[in-house]
Short mmCIF file of C-alpha atoms in Angstrom, two decimals:
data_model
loop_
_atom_site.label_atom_id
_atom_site.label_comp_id
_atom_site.label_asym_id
_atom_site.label_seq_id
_atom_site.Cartn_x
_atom_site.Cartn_y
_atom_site.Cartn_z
CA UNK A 216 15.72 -45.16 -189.96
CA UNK A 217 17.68 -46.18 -193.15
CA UNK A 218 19.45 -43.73 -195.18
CA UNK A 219 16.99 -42.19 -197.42
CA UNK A 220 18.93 -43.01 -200.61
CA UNK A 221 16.09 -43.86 -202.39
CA UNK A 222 14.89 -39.89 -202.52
CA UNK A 223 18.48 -38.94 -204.22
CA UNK A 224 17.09 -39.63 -208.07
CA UNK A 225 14.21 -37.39 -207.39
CA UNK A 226 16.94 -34.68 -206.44
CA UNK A 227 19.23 -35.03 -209.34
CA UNK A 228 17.69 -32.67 -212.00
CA UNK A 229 17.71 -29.98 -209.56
CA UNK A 230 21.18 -31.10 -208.21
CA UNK A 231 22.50 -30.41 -211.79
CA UNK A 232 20.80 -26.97 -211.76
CA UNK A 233 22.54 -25.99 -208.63
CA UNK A 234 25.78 -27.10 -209.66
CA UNK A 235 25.70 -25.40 -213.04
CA UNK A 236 24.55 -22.09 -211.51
CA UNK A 237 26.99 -22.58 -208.71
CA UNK A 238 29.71 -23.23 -211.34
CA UNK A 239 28.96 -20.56 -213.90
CA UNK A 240 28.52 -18.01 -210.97
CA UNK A 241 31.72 -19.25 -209.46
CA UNK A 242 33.24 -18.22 -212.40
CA UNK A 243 31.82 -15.00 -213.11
CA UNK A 244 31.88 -13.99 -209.57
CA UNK A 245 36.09 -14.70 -209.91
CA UNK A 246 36.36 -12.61 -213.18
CA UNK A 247 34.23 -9.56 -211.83
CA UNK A 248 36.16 -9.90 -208.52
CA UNK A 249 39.48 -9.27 -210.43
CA UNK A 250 38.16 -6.93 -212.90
CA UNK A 251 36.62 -4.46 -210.22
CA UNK A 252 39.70 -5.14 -207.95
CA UNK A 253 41.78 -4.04 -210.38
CA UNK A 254 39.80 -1.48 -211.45
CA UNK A 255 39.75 0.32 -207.88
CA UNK A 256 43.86 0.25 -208.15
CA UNK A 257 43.53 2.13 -211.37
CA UNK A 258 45.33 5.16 -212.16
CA UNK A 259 41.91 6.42 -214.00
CA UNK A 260 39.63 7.92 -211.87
CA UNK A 261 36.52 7.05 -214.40
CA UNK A 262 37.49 3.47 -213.94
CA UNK A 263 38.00 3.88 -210.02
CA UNK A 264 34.50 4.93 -209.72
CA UNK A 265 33.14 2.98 -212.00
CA UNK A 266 34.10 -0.33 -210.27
CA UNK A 267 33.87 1.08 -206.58
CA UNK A 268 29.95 1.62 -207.64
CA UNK A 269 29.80 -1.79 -208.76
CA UNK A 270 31.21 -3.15 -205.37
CA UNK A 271 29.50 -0.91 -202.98
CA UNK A 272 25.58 -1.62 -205.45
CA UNK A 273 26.02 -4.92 -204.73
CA UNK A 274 27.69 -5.56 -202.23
CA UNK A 275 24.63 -2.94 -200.20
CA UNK A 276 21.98 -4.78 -201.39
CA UNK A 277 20.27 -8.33 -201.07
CA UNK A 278 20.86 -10.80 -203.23
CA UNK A 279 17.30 -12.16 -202.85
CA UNK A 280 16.10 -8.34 -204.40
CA UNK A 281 18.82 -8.49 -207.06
CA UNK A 282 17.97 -11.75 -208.07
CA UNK A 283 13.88 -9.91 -208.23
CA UNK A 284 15.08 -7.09 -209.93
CA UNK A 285 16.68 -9.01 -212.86
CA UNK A 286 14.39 -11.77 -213.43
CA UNK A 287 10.90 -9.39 -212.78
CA UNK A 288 12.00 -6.06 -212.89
CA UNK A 289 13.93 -6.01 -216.20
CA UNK A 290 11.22 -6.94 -218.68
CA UNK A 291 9.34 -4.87 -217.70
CA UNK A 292 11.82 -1.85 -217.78
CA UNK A 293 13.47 -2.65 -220.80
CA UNK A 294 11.39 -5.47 -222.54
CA UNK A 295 14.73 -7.37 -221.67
CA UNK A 296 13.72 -11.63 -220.24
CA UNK A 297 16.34 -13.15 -219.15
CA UNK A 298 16.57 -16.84 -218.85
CA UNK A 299 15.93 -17.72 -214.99
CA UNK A 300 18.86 -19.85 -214.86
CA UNK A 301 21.49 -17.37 -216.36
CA UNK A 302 19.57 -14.62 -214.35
CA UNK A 303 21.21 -16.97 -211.05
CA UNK A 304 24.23 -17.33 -212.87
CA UNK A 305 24.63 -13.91 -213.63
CA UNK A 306 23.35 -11.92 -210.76
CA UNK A 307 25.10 -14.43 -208.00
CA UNK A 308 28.76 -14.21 -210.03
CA UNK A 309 28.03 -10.25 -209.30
CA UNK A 310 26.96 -10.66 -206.06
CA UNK A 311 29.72 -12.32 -204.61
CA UNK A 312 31.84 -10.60 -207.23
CA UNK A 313 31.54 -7.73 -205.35
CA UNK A 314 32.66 -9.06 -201.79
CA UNK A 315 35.85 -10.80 -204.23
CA UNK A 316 37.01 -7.21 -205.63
CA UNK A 317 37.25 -6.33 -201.97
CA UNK A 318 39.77 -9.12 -201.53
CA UNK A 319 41.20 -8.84 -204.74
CA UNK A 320 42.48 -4.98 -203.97
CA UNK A 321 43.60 -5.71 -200.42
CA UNK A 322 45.46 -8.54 -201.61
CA UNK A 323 47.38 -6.64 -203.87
CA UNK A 324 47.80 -3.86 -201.81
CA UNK A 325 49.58 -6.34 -199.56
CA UNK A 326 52.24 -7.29 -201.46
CA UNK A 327 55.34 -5.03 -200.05
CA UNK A 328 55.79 -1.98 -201.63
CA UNK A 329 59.67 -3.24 -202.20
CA UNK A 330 58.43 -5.71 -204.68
CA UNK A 331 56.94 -3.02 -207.28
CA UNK A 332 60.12 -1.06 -206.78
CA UNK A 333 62.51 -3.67 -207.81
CA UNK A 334 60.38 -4.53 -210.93
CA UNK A 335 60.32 -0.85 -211.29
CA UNK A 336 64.05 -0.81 -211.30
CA UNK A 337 64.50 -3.75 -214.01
CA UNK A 338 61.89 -1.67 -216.09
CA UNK A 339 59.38 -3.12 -215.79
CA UNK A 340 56.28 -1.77 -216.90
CA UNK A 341 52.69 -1.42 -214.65
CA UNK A 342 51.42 -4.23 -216.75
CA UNK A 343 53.90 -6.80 -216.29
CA UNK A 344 54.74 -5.69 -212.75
CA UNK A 345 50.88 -6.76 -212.27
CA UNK A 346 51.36 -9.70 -214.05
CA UNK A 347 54.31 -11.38 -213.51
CA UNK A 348 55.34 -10.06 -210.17
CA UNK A 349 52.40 -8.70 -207.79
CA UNK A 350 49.48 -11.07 -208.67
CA UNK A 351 51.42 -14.78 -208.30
CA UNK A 352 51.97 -13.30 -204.89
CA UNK A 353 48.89 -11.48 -204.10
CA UNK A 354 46.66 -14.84 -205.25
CA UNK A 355 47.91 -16.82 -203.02
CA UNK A 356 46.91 -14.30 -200.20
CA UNK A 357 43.25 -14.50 -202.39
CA UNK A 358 42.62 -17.72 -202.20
CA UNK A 359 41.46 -18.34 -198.48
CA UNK A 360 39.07 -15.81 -198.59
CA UNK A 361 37.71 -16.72 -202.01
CA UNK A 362 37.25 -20.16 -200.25
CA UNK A 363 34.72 -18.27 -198.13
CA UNK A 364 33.05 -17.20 -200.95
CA UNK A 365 32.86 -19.85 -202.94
CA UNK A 366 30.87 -21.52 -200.36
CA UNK A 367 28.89 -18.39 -199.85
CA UNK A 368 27.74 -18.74 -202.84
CA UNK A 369 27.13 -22.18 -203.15
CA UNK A 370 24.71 -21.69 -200.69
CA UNK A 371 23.10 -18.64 -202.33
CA UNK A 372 22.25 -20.70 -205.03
CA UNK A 373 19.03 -22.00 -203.02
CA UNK A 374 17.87 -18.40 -203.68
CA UNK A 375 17.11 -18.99 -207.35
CA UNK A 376 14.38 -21.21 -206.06
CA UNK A 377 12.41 -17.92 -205.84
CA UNK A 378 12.24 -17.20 -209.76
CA UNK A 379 11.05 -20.16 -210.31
CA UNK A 380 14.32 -22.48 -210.83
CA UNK A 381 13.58 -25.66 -209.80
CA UNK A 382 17.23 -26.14 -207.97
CA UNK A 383 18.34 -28.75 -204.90
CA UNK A 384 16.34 -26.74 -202.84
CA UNK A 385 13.05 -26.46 -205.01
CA UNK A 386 13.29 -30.03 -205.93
CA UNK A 387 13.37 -30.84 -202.09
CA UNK A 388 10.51 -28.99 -201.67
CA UNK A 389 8.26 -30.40 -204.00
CA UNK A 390 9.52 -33.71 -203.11
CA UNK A 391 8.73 -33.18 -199.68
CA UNK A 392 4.76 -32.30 -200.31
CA UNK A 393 4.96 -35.61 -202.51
CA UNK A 394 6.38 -38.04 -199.97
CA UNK A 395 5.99 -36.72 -196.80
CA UNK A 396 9.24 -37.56 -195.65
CA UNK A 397 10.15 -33.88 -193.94
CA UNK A 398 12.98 -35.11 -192.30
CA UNK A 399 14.78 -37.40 -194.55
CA UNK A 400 14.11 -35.09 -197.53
CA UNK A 401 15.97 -31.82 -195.72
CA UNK A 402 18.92 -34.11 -194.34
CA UNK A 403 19.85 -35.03 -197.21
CA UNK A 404 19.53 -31.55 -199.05
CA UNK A 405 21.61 -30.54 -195.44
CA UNK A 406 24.20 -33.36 -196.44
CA UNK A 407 24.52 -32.35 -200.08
CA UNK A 408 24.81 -29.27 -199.19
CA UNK A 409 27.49 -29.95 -197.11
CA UNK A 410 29.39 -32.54 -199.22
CA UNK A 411 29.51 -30.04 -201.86
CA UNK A 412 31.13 -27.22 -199.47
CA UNK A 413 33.55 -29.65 -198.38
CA UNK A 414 34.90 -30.09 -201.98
CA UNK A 415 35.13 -26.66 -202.70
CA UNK A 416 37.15 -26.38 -199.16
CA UNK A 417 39.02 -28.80 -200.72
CA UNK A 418 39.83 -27.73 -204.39
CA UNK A 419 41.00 -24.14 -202.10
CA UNK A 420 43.27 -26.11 -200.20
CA UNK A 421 45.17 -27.58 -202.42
CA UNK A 422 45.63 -24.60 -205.01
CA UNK A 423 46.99 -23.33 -201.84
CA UNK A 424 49.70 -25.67 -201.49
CA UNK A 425 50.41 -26.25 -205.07
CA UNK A 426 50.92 -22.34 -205.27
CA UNK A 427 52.60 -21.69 -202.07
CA UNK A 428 56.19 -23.18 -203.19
CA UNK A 429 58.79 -21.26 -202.82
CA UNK A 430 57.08 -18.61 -200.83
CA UNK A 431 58.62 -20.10 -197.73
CA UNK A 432 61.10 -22.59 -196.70
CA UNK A 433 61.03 -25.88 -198.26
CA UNK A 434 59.35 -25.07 -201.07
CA UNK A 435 59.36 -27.26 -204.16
CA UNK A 436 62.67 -27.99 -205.45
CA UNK B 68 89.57 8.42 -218.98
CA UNK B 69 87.88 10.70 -222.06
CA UNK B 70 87.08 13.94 -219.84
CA UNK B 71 85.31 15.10 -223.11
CA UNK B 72 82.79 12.80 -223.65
CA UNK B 73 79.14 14.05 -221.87
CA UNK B 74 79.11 12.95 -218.08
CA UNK B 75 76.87 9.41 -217.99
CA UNK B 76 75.04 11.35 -215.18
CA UNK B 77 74.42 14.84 -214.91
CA UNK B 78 72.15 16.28 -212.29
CA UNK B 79 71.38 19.74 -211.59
CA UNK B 80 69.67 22.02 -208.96
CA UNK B 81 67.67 18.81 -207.52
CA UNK B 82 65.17 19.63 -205.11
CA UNK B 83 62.99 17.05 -203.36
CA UNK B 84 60.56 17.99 -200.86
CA UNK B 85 59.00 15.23 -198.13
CA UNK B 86 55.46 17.32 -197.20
CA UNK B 87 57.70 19.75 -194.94
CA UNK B 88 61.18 18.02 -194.98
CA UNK B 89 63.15 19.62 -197.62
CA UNK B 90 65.30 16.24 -198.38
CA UNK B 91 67.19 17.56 -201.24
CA UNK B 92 68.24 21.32 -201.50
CA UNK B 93 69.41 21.89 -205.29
CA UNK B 94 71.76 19.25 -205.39
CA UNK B 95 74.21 19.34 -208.74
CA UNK B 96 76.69 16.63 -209.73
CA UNK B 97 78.41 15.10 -212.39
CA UNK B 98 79.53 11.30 -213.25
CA UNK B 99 81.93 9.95 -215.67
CA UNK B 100 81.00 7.07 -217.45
CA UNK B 101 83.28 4.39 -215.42
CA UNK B 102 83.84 6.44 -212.26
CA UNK B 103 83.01 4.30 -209.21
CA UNK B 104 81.48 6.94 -206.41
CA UNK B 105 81.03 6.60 -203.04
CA UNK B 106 77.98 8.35 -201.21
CA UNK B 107 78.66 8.88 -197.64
CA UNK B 108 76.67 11.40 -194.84
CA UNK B 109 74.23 10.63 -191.92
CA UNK B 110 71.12 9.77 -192.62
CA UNK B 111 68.36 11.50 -193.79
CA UNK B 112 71.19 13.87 -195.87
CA UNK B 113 68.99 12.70 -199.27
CA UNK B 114 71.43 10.36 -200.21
CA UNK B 115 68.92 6.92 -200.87
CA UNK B 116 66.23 9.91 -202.01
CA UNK B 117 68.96 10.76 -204.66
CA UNK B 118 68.90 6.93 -206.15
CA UNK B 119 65.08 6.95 -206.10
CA UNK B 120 64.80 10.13 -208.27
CA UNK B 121 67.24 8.19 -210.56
CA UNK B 122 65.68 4.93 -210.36
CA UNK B 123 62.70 7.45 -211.01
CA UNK B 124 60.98 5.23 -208.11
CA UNK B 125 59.82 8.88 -207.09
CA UNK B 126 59.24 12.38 -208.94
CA UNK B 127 61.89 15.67 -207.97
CA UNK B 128 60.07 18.57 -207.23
CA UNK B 129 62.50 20.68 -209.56
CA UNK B 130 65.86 20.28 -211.30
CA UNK B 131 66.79 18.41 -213.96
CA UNK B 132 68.59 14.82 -214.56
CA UNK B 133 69.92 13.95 -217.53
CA UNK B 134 71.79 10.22 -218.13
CA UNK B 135 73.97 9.80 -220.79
CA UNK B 136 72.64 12.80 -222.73
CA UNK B 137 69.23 12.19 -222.71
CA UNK B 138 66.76 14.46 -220.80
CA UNK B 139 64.78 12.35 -217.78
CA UNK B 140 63.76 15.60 -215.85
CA UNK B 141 64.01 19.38 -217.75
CA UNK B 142 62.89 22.68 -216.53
CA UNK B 143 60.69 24.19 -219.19
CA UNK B 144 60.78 28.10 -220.57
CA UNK B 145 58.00 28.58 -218.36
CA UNK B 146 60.32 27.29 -215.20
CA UNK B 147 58.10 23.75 -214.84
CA UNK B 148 59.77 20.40 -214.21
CA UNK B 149 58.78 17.93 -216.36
CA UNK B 150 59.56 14.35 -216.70
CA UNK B 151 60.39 12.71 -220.22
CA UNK B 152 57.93 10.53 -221.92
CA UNK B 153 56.92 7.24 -220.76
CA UNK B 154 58.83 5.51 -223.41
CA UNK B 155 61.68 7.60 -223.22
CA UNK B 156 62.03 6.96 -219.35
CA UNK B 157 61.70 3.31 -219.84
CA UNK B 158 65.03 4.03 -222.08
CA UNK B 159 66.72 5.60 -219.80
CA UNK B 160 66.26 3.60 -216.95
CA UNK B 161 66.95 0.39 -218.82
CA UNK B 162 70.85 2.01 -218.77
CA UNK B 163 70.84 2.47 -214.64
CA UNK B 164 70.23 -1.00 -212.32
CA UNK B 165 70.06 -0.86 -208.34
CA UNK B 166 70.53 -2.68 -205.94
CA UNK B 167 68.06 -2.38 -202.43
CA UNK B 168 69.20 -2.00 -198.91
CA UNK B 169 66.85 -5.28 -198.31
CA UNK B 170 67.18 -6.92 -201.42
CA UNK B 171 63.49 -7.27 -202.74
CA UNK B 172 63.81 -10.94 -204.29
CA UNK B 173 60.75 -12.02 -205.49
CA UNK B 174 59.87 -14.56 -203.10
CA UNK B 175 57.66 -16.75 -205.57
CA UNK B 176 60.39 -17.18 -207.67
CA UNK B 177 63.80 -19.43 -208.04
CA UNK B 178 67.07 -18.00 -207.78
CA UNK B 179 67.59 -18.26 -211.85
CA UNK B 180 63.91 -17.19 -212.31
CA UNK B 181 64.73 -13.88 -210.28
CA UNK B 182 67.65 -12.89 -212.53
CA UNK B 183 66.11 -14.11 -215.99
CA UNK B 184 62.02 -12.35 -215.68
CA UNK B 185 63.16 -9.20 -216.45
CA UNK B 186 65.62 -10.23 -219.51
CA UNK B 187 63.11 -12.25 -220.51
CA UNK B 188 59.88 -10.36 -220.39
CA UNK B 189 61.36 -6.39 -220.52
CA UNK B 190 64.03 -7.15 -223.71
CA UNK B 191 62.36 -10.60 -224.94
CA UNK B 192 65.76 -12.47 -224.63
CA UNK B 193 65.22 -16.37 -225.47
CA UNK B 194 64.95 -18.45 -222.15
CA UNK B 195 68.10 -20.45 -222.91
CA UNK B 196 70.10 -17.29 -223.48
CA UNK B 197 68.85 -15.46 -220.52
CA UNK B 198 69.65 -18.74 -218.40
CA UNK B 199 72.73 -18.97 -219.83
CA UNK B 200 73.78 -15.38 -218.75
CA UNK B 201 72.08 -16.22 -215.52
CA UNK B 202 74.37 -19.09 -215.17
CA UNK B 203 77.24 -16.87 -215.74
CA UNK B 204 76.31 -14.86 -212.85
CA UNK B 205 75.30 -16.73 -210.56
CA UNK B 206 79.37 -17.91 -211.05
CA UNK B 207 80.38 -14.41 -210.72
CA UNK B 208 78.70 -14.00 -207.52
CA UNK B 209 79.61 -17.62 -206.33
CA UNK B 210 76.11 -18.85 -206.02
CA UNK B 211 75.93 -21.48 -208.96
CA UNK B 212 75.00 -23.72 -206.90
CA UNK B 213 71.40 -22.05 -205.63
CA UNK B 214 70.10 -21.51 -209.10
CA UNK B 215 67.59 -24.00 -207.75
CA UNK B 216 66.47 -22.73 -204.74
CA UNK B 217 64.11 -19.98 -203.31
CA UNK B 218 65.16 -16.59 -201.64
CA UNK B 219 63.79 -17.77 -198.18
CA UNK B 220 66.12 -20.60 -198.02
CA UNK B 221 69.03 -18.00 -198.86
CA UNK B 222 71.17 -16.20 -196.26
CA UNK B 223 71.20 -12.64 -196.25
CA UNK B 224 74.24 -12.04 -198.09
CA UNK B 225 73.27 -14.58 -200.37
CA UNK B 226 69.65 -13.12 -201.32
CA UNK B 227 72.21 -9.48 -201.77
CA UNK B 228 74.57 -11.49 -204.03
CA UNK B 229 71.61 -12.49 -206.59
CA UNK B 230 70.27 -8.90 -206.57
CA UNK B 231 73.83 -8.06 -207.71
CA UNK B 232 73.28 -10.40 -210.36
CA UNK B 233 69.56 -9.74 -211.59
CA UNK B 234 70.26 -5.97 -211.36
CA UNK B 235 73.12 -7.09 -213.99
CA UNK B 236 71.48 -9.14 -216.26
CA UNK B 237 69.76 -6.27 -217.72
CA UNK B 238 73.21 -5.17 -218.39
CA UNK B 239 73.22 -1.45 -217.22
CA UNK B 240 75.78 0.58 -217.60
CA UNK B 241 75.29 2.91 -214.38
CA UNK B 242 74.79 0.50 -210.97
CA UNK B 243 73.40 1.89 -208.13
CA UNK B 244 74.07 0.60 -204.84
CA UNK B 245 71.61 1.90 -201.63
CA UNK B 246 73.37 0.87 -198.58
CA UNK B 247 73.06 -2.74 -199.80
CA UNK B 248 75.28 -3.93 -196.94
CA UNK B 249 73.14 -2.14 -194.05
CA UNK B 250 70.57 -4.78 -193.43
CA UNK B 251 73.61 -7.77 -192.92
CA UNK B 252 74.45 -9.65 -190.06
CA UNK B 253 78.27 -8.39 -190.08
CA UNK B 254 80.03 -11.79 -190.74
CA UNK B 255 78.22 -11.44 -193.99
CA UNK B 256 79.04 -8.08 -194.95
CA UNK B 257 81.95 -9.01 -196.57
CA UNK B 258 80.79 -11.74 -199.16
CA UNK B 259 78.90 -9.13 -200.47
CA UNK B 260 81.47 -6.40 -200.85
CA UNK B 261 83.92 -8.69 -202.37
CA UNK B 262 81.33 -8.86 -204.99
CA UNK B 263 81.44 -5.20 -205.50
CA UNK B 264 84.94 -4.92 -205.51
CA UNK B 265 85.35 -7.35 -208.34
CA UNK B 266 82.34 -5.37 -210.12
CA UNK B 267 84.54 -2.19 -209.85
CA UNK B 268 87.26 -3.99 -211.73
CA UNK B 269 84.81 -3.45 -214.79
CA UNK B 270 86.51 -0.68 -216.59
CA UNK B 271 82.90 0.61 -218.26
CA UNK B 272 80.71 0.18 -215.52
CA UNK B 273 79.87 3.19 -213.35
CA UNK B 274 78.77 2.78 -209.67
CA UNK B 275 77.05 5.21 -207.42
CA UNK B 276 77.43 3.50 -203.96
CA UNK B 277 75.22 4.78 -200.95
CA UNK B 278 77.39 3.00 -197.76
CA UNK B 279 78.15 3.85 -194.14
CA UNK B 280 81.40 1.38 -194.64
CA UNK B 281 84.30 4.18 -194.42
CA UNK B 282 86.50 1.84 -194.68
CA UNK B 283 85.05 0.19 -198.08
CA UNK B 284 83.86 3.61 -199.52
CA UNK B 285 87.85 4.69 -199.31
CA UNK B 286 88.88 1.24 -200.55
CA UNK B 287 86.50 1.01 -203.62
CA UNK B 288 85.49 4.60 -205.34
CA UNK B 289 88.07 7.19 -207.03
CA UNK B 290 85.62 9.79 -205.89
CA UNK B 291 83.51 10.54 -203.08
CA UNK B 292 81.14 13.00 -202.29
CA UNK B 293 79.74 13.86 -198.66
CA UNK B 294 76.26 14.35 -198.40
CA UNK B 295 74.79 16.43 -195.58
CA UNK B 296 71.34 18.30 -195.63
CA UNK B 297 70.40 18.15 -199.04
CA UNK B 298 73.13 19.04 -200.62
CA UNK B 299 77.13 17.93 -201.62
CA UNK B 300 79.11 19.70 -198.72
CA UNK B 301 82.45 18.10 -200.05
CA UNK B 302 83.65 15.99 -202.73
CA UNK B 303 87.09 14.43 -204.08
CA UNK B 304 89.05 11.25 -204.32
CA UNK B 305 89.02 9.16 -201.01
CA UNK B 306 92.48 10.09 -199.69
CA UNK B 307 91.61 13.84 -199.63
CA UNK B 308 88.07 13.44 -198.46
CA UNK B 309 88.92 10.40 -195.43
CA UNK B 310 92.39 12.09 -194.70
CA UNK B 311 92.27 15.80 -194.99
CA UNK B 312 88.68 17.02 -195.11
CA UNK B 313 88.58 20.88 -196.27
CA UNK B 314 85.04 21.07 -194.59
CA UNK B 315 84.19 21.07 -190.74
CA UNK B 316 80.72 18.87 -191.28
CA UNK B 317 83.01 16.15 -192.84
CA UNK B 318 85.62 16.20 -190.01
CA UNK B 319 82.50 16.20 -187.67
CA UNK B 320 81.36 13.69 -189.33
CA UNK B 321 84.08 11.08 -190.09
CA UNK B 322 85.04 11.49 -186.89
CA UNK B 323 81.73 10.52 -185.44
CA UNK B 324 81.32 7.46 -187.80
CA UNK B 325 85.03 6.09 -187.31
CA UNK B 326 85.30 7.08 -183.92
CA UNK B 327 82.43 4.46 -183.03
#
């Protein structure tokens, strides 16, 4: 059987719709992650709750349901119709935003004690404590886990098939009633798929190394 | 020295309890602005707790601290400790620098960026300025050559050296020292006390100095004070204290810690 490359031009509109929602959600996801993260390490309890109820909301509940509850749900609640794909974009970056504040807070919390009490000591205040001394360490502790879910959500993006996004996943389907070609058609959705994870493993790895100098011997000079 | 000028440090009735451990038992003492003071006692007398309250890395549960005049803890009318404000504190402890028993570089930082964040971000001193006085440091401490490198490829007593110098560079005029040669192999104890000893040729600079060196603790301060459950048992220059101790705990004591 030869590769089925001739199927890929049928796949690229919803190839595009993936990546965008994957891309936007990626970055939402990152900004809610630190927002709530921070927000449970807050010295105001109103804060503190607010963001642990954002984590544990949706964290506890399916994505597939959220992603219901926003696109069908909402206008008819609150007259409010959201655009299916920033409805993906949106409800994914929360999604996964809420497994990120998870790591967010236990990264910081693992950066010694020692290292908020010398900054203390050269007056430093909570702000640029945060800034300049806990987070460049506390990110690079992040950024394996946020590899994870990266690709978590990369893969979550097939969801948005569901209301009515005509994604990778959608596309393969229809092309698959048109052709025929069950196989072929989900390999190569399987292999895209795949590629795309493999970047995103990639991108993680080298942040990694490009911010991991100095944090142990040998470190850039 | 001006013996009517306001002490640089004066503490008073300092109690700090640990959940049932009652660390410090209304502790009182006075520094002079340029005295160099050795802390000595076993452990667990509230002698590291005392440099935290300063360092106000942790709240007393009554007393009152002041530092060079200004209130940092007061008893009200109504008997309650309170702390100064936020922005008065900052003031205050912008005048006192310390120096950690394990030195607490930042690890994601050079040498040079260790001693010039805090100049830089807490006072807003130009970066060629605050590398400059880095520079000048780093000399003092005999480590001019590592401005380059990161703490993990530092010895010990090179990693205490720049804490020496990035406590300085936010030029304090009250150092505090918590047993910074405890956590040392001992070949390198002494690169790091010779550093201290040329510190204490500073005229103006005061040093509180937490050690279990006898030997340096005689050498260095023109006072010391014997800690011992909370509270001063015995204070007074170094010959009197080391040679003729008024108090049974501090013969018990030396004698213990020399003996061994």
């Amino acid at each position: 059987m030869p590769p089925p490359i001739d199927l890929l031009p049928s796949l690229m509109d919803g190839l595009r719709r993936t990546l965008v929602i994957a891309a936007g959600g990626s970055v939402l996801a990152i900004a809610f992650a630190l927002l709530a993260g921070l927000g449970c390490l807050s010295r105001d309890p109103i804060v503190r709750t607010v963001a642990r109820v954002y984590i544990e909301v949706f964290r506890g509940t399916s994505a597939l349901v959220q992603l219901f509850w926003f696109y069908f749900a909402l206008p008819i609640l609150l007259g409010l119709r959201l655009d299916a794909m920033l409805v993906g974009v949106l409800v994914l970056g929360l999604n996964i935003g809420a497994y990120g504040a998870e790591v967010v807070r236990s990264a910081i919390e693992s950066v010694p004690a020692g290292q908020v009490q010398a900054a203390a000591a050269l007056s430093m205040n909570r702000w640029q404590t945060m800034r300049y001394i806990v987070l460049p360490q506390a990110i690079l502790l992040m950024l394996p886990p946020f590899g994870n879910l990266l690709i978590e959500l990369l893969k979550s993006t097939a969801l948005v098939s569901m209301i009515t996004v005509t994604d990778l996943t959608r596309a393969g389907l229809f092309l698959r009633d048109d052709t025929l070609r069950t196989a072929e058609v989900f390999g190569m959705l399987l292999l895209i798929y795949f590629s795309l994870s493999l970047m995103i493993t990639a991108v993680m790895r080298g942040l990694e190394r490009w911010l991991s100098h100095g944090q142990d011997y040998g470190g850039r000079q | 020295m001006n013996e009517s000028r306001p002490p640089i440090l004066r503490i008073r009735d300092l109690h700090k309890w640990y959940d049932d451990l009652h660390i410090l038992r209304g502790l009182s003492c006075d520094l002079r602005a340029g005295e160099k003071v050795a802390i000595i006692g076993p452990s667990g007398s509230g002698k590291s707790t005392l440099l935290r309250l300063l360092m106000t890395l942790e709240s007393p549960d009554s007393g009152e601290i002041e530092v060079d005049g200004q209130a940092m803890w007061s008893t009200t009318p109504a008997g309650r400790t309170v702390a100064a404000g936020e922005d008065v504190l900052r003031r205050i402890r912008a005048k006192l620098g310390m120096v950690f028993q394990h030195f607490h570089l930042f690890p994601h930082l050079t040498v040079l960026r260790n001693i010039t964040a805090a100049p830089q971000i807490v006072k807003g001193i130009a970066r060629d300025a605050a590398e400059r006085r880095a520079g000048e440091l780093l000399e003092m401490v005999g480590l001019a050559d590592k401005a380059n490198a990161y703490p993990a490829q530092l010895s010990g007593g090179q990693k205490q050296r720049v804490a020496i110098a990035r406590a300085l560079a936010m030029d304090p005029s009250v150092m505090l020292f918590d047993e910074v040669t405890s956590a040392l192999d001992p070949e390198l104890v002494g690169e790091v006390q010779d550093v201290l000893r040329q510190l204490a040729h500073q005229a103006a600079m005061t040093m509180l100095i937490v050690t279990h060196e006898m030997q340096f603790a005689r050498e260095i301060a023109d006072h010391v004070m014997f800690f011992d459950a909370g509270t001063i048992v015995e204070q007074g220059a170094p010959e009197q204290i080391f040679s003729a101790p008024k108090e049974d705990r501090t013969r018990e004591f030396l004698q213990r810690v020399i003996d061994r």
